Tab-separated table of C-alpha atoms and ligand atoms in Angstrom:
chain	number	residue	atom	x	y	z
L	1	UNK	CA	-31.847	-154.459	6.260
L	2	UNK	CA	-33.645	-157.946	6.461
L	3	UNK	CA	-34.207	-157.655	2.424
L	4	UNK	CA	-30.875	-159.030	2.241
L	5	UNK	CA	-31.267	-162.175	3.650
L	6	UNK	CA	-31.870	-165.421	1.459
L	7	UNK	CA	-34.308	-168.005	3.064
L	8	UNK	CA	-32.592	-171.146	4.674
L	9	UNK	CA	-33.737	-174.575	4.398
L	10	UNK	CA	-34.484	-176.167	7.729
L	11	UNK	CA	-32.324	-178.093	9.482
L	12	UNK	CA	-32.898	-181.791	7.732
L	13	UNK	CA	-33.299	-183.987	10.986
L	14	UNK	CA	-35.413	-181.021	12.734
L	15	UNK	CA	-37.537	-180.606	9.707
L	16	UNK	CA	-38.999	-184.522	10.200
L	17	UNK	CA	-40.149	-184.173	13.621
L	18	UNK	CA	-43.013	-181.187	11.848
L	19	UNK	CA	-43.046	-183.655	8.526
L	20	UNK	CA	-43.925	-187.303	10.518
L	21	UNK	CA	-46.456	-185.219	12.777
L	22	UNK	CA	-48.488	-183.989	9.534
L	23	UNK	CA	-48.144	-187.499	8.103
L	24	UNK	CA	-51.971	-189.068	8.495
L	25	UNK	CA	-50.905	-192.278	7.850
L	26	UNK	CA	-51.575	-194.713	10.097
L	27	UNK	CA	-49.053	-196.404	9.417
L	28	UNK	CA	-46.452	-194.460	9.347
L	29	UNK	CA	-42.605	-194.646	11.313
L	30	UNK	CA	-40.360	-192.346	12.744
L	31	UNK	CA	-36.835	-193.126	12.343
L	32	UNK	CA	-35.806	-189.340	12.276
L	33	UNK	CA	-34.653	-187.372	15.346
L	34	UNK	CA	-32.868	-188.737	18.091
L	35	UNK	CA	-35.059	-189.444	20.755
L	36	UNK	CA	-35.816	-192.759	22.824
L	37	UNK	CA	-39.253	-193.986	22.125
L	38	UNK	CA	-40.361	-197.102	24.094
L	39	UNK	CA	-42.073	-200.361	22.909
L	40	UNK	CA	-45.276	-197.836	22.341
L	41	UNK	CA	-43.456	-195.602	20.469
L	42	UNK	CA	-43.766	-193.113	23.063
L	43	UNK	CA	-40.980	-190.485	24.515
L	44	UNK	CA	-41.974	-190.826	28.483
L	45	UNK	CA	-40.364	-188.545	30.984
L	46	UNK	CA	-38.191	-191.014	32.836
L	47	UNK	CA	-38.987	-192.019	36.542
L	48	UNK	CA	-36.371	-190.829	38.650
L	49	UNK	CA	-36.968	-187.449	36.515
L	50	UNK	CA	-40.473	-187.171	37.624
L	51	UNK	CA	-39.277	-188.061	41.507
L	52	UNK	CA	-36.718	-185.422	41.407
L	53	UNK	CA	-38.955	-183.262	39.882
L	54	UNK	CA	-41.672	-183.416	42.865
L	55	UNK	CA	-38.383	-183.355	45.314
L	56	UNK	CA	-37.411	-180.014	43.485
L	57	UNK	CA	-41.022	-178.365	43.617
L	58	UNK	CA	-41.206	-179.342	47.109
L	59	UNK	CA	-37.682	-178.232	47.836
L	60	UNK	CA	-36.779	-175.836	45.813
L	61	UNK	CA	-36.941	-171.865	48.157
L	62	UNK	CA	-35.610	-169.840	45.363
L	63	UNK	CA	-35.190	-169.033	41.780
L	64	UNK	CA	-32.630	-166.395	42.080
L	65	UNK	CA	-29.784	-166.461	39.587
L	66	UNK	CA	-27.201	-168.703	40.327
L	67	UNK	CA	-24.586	-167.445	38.080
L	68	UNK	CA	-22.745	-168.473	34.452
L	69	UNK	CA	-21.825	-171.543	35.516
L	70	UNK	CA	-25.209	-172.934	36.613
L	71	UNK	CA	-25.458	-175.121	39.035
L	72	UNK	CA	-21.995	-175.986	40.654
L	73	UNK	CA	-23.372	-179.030	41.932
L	74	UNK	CA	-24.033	-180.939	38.862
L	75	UNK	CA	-21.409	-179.569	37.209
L	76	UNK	CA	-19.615	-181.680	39.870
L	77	UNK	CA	-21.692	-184.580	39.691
L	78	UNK	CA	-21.189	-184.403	35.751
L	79	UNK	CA	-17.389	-184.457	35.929
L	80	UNK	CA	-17.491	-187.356	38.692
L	81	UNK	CA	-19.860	-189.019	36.243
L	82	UNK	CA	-17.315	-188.666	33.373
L	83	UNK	CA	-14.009	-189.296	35.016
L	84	UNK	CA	-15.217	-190.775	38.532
L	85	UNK	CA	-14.949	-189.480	42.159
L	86	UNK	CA	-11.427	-187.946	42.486
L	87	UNK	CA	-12.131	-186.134	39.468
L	88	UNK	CA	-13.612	-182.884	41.791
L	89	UNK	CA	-10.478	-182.437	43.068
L	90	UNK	CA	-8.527	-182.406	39.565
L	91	UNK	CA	-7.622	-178.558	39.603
L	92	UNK	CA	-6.742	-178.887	35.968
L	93	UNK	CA	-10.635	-179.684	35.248
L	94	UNK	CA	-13.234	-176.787	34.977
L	95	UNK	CA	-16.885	-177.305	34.261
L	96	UNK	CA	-19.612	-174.837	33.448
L	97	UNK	CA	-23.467	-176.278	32.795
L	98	UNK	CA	-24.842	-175.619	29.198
L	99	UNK	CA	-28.037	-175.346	27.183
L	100	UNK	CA	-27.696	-178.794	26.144
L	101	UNK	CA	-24.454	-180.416	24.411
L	102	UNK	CA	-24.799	-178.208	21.397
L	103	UNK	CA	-24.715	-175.183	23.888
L	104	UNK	CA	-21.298	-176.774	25.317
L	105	UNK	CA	-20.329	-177.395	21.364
L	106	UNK	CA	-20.711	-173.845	20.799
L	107	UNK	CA	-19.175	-172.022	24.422
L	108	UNK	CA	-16.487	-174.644	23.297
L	109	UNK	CA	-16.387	-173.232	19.804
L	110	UNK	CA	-16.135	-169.691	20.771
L	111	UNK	CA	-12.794	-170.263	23.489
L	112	UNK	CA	-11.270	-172.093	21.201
L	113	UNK	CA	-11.192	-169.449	18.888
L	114	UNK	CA	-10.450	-167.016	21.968
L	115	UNK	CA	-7.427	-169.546	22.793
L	116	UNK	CA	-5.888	-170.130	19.366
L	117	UNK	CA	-7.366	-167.354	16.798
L	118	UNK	CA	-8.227	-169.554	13.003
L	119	UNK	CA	-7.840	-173.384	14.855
L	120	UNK	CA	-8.551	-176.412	12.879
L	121	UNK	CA	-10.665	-179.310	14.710
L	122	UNK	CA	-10.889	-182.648	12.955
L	123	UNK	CA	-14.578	-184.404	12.281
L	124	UNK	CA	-15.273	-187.473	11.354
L	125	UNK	CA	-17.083	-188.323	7.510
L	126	UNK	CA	-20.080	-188.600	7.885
L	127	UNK	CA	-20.650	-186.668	11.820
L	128	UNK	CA	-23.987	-185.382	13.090
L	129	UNK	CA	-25.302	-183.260	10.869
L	130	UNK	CA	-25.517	-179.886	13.062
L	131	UNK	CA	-21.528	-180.423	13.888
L	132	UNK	CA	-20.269	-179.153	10.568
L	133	UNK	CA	-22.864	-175.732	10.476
L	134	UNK	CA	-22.477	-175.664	14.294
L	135	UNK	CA	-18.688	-175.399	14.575
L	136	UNK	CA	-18.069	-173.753	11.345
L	137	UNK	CA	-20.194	-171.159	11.407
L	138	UNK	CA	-18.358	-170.239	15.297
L	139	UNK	CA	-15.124	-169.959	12.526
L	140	UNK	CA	-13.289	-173.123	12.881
L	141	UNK	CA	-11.753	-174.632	10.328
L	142	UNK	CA	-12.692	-177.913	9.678
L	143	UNK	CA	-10.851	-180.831	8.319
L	144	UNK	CA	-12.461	-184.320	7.884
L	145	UNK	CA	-11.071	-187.567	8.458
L	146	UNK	CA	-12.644	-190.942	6.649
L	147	UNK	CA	-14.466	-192.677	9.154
L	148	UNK	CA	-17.015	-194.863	7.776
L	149	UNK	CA	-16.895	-197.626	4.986
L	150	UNK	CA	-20.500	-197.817	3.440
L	151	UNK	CA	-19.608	-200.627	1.182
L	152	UNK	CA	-18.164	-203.024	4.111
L	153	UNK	CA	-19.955	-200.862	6.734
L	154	UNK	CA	-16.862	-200.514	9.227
L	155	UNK	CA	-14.775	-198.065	10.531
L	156	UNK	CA	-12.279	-197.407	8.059
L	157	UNK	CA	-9.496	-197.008	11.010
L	158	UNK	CA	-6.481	-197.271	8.563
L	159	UNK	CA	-7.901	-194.489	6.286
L	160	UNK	CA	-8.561	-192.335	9.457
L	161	UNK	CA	-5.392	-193.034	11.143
L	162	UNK	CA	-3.452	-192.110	7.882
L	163	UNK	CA	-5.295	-188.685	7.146
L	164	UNK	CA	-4.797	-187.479	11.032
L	165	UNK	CA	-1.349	-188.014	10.821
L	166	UNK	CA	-1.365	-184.969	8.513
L	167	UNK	CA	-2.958	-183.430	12.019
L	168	UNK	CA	-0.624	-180.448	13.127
L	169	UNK	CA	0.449	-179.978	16.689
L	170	UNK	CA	-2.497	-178.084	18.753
L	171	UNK	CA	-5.263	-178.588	16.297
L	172	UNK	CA	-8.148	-180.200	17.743
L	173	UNK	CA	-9.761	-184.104	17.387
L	174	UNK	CA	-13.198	-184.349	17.428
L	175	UNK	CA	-14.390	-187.333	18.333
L	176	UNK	CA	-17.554	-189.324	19.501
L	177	UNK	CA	-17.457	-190.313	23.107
L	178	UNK	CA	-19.786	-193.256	22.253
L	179	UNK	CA	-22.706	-194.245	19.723
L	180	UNK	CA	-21.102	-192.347	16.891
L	181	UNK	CA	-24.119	-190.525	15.418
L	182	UNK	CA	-25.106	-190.932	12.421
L	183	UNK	CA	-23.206	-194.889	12.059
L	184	UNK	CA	-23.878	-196.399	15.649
L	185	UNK	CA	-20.334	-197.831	15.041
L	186	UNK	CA	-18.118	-197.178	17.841
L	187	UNK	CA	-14.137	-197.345	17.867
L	188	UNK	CA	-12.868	-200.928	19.812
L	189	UNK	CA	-10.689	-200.302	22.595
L	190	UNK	CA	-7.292	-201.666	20.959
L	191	UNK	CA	-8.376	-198.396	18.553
L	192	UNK	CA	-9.650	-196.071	21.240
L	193	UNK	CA	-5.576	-196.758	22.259
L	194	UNK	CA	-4.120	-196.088	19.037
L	195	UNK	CA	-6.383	-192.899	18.844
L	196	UNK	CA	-4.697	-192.111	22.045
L	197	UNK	CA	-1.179	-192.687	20.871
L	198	UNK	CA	-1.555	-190.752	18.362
L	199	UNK	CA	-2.872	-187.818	19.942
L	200	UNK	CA	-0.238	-187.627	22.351
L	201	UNK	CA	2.538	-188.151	19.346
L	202	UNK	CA	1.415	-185.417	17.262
L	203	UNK	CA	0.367	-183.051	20.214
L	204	UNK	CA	-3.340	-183.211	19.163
L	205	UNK	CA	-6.250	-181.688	21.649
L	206	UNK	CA	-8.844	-184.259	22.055
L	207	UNK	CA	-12.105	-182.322	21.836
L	208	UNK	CA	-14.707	-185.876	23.243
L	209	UNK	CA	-18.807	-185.256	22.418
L	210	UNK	CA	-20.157	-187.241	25.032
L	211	UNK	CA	-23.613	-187.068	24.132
L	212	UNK	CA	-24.844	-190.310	24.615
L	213	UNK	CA	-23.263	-192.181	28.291
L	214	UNK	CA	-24.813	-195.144	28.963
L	215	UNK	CA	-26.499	-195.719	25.454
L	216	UNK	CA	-23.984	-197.948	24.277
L	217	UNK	CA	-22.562	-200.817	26.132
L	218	UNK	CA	-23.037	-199.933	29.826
L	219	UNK	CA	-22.313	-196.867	31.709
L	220	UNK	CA	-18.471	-197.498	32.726
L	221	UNK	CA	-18.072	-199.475	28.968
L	222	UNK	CA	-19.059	-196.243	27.577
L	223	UNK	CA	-16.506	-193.880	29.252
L	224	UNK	CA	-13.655	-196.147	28.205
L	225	UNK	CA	-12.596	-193.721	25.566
L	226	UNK	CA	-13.405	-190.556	27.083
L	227	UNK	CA	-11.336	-191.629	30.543
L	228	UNK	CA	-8.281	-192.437	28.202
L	229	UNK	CA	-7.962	-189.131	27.050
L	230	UNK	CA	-8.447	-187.760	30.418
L	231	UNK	CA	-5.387	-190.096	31.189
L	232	UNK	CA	-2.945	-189.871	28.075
L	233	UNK	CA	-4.034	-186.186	26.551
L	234	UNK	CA	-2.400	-183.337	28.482
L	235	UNK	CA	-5.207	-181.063	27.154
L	236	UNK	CA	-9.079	-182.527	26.279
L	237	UNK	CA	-12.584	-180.525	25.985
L	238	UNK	CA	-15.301	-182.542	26.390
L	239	UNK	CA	-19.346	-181.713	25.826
L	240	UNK	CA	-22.278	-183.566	27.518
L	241	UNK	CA	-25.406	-183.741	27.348
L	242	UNK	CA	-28.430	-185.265	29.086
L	243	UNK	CA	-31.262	-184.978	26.330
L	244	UNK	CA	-30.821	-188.661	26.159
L	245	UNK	CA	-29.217	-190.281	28.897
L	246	UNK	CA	-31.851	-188.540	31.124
L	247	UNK	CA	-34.831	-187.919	28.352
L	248	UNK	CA	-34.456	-184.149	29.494
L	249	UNK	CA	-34.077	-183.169	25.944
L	250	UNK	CA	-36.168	-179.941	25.763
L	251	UNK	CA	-35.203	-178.938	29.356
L	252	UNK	CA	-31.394	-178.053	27.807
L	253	UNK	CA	-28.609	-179.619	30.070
L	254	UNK	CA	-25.365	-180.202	29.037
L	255	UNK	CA	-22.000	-179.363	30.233
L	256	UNK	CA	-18.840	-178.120	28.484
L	257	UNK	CA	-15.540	-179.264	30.346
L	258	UNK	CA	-11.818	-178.300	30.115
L	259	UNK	CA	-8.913	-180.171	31.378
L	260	UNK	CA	-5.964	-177.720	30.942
L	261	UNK	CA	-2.366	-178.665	31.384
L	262	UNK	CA	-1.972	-177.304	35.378
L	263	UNK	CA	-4.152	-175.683	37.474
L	264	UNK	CA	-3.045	-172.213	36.780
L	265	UNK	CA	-4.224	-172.266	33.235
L	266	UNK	CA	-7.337	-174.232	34.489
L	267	UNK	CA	-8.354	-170.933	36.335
L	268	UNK	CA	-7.368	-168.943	33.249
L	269	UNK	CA	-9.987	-171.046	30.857
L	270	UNK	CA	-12.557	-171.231	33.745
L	271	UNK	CA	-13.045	-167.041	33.877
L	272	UNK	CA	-12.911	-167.095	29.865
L	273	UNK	CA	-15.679	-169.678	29.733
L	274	UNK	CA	-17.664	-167.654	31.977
L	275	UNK	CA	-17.241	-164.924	30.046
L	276	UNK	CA	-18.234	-166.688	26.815
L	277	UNK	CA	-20.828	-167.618	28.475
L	278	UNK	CA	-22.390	-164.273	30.108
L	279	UNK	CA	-21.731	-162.512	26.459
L	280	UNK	CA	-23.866	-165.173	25.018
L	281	UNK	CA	-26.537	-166.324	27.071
L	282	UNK	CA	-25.915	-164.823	30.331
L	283	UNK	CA	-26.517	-168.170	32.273
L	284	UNK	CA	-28.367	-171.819	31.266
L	285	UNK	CA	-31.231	-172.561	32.455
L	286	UNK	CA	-31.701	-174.210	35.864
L	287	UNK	CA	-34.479	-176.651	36.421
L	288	UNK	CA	-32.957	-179.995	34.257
L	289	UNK	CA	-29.475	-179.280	35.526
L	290	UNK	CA	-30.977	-179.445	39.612
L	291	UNK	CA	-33.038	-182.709	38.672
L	292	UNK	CA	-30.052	-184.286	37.278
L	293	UNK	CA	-27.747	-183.256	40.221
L	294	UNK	CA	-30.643	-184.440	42.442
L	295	UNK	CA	-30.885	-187.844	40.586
L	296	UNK	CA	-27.132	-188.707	40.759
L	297	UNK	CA	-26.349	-187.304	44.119
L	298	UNK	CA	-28.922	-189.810	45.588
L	299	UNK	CA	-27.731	-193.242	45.736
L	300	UNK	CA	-31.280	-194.842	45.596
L	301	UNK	CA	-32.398	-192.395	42.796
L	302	UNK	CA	-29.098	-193.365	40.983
L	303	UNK	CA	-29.597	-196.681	41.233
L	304	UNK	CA	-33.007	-196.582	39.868
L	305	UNK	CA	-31.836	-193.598	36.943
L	306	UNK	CA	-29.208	-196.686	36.075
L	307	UNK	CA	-31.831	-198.886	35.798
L	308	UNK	CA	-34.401	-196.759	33.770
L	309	UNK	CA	-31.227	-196.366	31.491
L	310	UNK	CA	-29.983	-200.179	30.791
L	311	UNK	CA	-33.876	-200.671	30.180
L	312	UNK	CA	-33.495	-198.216	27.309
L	313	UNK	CA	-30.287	-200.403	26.155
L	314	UNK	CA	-31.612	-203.819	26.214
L	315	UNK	CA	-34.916	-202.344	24.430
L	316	UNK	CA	-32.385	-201.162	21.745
L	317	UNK	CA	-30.032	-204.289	21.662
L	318	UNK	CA	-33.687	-206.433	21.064
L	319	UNK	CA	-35.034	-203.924	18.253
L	320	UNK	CA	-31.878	-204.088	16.068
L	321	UNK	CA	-31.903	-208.142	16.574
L	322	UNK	CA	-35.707	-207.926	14.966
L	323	UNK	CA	-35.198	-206.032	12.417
L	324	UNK	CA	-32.055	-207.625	11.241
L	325	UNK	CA	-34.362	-210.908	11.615
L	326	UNK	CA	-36.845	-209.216	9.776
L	327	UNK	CA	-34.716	-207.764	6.762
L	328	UNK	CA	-33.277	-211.021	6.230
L	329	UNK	CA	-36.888	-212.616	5.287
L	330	UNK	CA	-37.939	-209.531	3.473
L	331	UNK	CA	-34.371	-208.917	1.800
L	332	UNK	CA	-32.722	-212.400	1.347
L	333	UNK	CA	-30.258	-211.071	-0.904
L	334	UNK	CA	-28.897	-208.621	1.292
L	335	UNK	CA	-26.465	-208.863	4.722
L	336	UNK	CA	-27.673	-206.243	6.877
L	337	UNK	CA	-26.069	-207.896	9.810
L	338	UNK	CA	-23.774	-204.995	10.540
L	339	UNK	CA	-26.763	-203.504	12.356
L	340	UNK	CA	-26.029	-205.581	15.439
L	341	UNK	CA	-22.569	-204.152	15.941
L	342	UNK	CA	-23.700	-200.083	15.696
L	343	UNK	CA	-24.665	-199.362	19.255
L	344	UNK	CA	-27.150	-196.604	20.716
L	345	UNK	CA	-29.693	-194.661	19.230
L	346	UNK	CA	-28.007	-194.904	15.440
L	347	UNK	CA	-27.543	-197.020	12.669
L	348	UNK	CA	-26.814	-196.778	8.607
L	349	UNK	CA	-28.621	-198.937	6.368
L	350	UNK	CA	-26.594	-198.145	3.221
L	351	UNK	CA	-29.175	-196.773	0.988
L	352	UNK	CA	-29.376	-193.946	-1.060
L	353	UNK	CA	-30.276	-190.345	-0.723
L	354	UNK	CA	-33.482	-191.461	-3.224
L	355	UNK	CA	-34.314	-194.696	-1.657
L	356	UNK	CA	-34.846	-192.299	1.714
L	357	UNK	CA	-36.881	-190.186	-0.141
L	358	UNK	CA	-39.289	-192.903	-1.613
L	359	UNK	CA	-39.675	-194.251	1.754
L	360	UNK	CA	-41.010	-191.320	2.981
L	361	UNK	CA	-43.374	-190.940	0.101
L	362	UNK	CA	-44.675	-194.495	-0.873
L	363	UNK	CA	-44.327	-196.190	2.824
L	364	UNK	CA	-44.700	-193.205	5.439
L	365	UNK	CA	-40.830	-193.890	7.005
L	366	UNK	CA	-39.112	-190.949	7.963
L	367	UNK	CA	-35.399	-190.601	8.222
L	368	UNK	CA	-32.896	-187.970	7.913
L	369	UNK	CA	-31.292	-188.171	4.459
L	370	UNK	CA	-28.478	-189.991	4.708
L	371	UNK	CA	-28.870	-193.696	5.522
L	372	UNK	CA	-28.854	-192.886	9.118
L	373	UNK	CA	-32.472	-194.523	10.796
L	374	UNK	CA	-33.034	-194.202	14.685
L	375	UNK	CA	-33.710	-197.655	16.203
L	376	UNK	CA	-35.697	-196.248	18.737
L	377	UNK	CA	-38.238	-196.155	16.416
L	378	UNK	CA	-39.117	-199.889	15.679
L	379	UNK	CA	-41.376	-201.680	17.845
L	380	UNK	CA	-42.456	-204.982	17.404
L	381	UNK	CA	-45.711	-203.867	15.879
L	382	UNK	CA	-43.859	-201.860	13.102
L	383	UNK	CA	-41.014	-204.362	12.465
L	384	UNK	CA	-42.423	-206.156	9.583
L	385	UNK	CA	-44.008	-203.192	8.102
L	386	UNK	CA	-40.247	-201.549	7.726
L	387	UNK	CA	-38.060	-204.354	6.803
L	388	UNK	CA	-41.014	-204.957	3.781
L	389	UNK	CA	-40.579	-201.286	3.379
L	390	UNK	CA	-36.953	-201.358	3.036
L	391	UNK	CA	-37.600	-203.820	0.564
L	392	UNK	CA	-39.384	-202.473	-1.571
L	393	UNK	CA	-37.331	-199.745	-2.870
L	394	UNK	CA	-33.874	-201.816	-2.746
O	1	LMR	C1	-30.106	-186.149	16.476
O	1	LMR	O1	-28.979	-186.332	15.996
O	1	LMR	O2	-31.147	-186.522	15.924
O	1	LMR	C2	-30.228	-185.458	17.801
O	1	LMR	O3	-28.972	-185.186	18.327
O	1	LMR	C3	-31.117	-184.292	17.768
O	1	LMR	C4	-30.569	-183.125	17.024
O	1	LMR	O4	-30.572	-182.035	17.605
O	1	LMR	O5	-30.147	-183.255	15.887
């Protein structure tokens, strides 16, 4: 039967981490997949991730199954995280742990569909690249709304406002909790509000991927959007993950949670994720999910995982200030100011599909397609090299 299937072309942000590594250039730059790299261009397992790991090993008496939900206790600690401490004792909120935020994208997908048979869920133009394939290929249907204006490189918030209000009752909003990947540019506050209004005017269900808390503008800053809808939206799914936030990314943990209109139906959509859940995988994996409910259920640990994290900001923050610094005495002639408003790991530079390509091949910089580069990647040793790169093939 396998005769019949075509070959597919690898995913395009995936494909770089295999391309950079067989790149023998020394001086070559990765600018591709979203991970934090620090001044050494390294991806270190944070701190209070390798404390909680020796805490775990030491602690740890079992490694029977826990169930489809995981571990309750971070799912806890993940919902106080997102909506703070009263939050465990919403009974309209349910929670279940997930291989990573596109595991909670996908259990989200699939009750959905269980919920409301052919729904349509809104995504921003341009979105991450895997939410298009991810959620269409569960059988949404997708609509896009403009988001992004590469000429003045802003939100175009007029444009988006005035396609969603073509949203029908009960179709779904996705929406990027903070550090909108692939443009870094996140909605203000006074629009965060006007999102808000008009989700609850046209009975919209605010579906929030939270994949990046604490990347952005500080921890609380970051959650301004995400608690709104928890306030204002009588229904909201959000995902999480902690690839980033926590640097667990190939340990899997994310979580998918539901706020449903009263507790009743909260139980309802709790047993049907669980079910989703146990038809697809069974249950997540454990060991990321107990460091991170180690990490923020220990005040000194939390303290220091805060820490670790607004490190990782303010090494961001001062890499976009150099090479904006740095483009403007290789590229006089162009503004690429606009980089110091995008916040967390993403940013567009505005060039095309070719110029990407010719980076890659004349100057060893990798990034995905689109003019999306990962800041994470430029050190102060590399700075020059890139903004001369950039350039060169304007
Ligand atoms: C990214 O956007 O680069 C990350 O979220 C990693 C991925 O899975 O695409």
């Amino acid at each position: 039967m396998f005769e019949f299937l075509e070959p597919k072309p690898a995913d395009a942000i995936l494909k770089l981490i295999a391309e950079h590594r067989d790149d023998t250039r020394e001086e070559k730059v990765d600018l591709g997949v979203g991970v934090y790299r620090d001044a050494e261009g390294n991806t270190p397992v944070l701190r209070t991730v390798k404390k909680a790991e020796h805490w775990l090993v030491g602690s740890q008496d079992s490694k029977a199954y826990l169930g489809s939900r995981g571990d309750a206790v971070f799912c806890d600690a993940i919902e106080k995280l997102m909506f703070g401490d009263a939050a465990v004792n919403d009974e309209r909120l349910s929670t279940v742990q997930t291989p990573g935020g596109s595991g909670a994208l996908r259990v989200a997908a699939e009750l959905i569909l269980r919920a409301s048979p052919g729904a349509t869920i809104w995504v921003s133009d341009p979105t991450w690249n895997n939410h298009v394939p991810l959620l269409g290929e569960a059988g949404l249907n997708l609509r896009s709304y403009p988001y992004y204006d590469d000429e003045t490189n802003d939100i175009r918030f007029d444009a988006m406002m005035d396609a969603l209000s073509e949203a029908q009752p009960g179709e779904l909003l996705l929406l990027h909790g903070c550090c909108h990947n692939p443009t870094g540019m996140d909605l203000t506050r006074a629009q965060w509000d006007r999102v808000a209004d008009l989700v609850v005017e046209r009975e919209l269900v605010p579906f929030v991927d939270f994949a990046y808390q604490g990347f952005g503008n500080g921890f609380e800053d970051d959650g301004y959007g995400i608690r709104l809808m928890y306030e204002r939206a009588s229904e909201l799914i959000v995902t999480q993950s902690c690839s980033k936030n926590f640097g667990l990314y190939r340990d899997r943990v994310g979580a998918l949670t539901f706020v449903a209109k009263d507790p009743e139906t909260a139980k309802a959509v709790d047993s049907q994720a669980l079910f989703v859940v146990r038809t697809m995988y069974s249950l997540p994996p454990d060991h990321g999910a107990a460091v991170v409910a180690h990490i923020l259920n220990d005040d000194a640990l939390r303290a220091e995982w805060l820490d670790e994290l607004a490190a990782m900001r303010a090494r961001l923050k001062g890499m976009r200030k150099l090479l904006v610094e740095e483009l403007a005495k290789a590229a006089p002639d162009r503004d690429f100011s606009h980089i110091e408003r995008t916040t967390g790991m993403f940013c567009y530079l505005g060039i095309s599909a070719e110029q990407v390509a010719r980076l890659k091949k004349e100057r060893g910089v990798y990034r995905v397609g689109s003019s999306r580069i990962n800041v994470c990647g430029i050190t102060e040793r590399n700075a020059r090299y890139l903004a001369e790169s950039i350039a060169s093939v304007l």
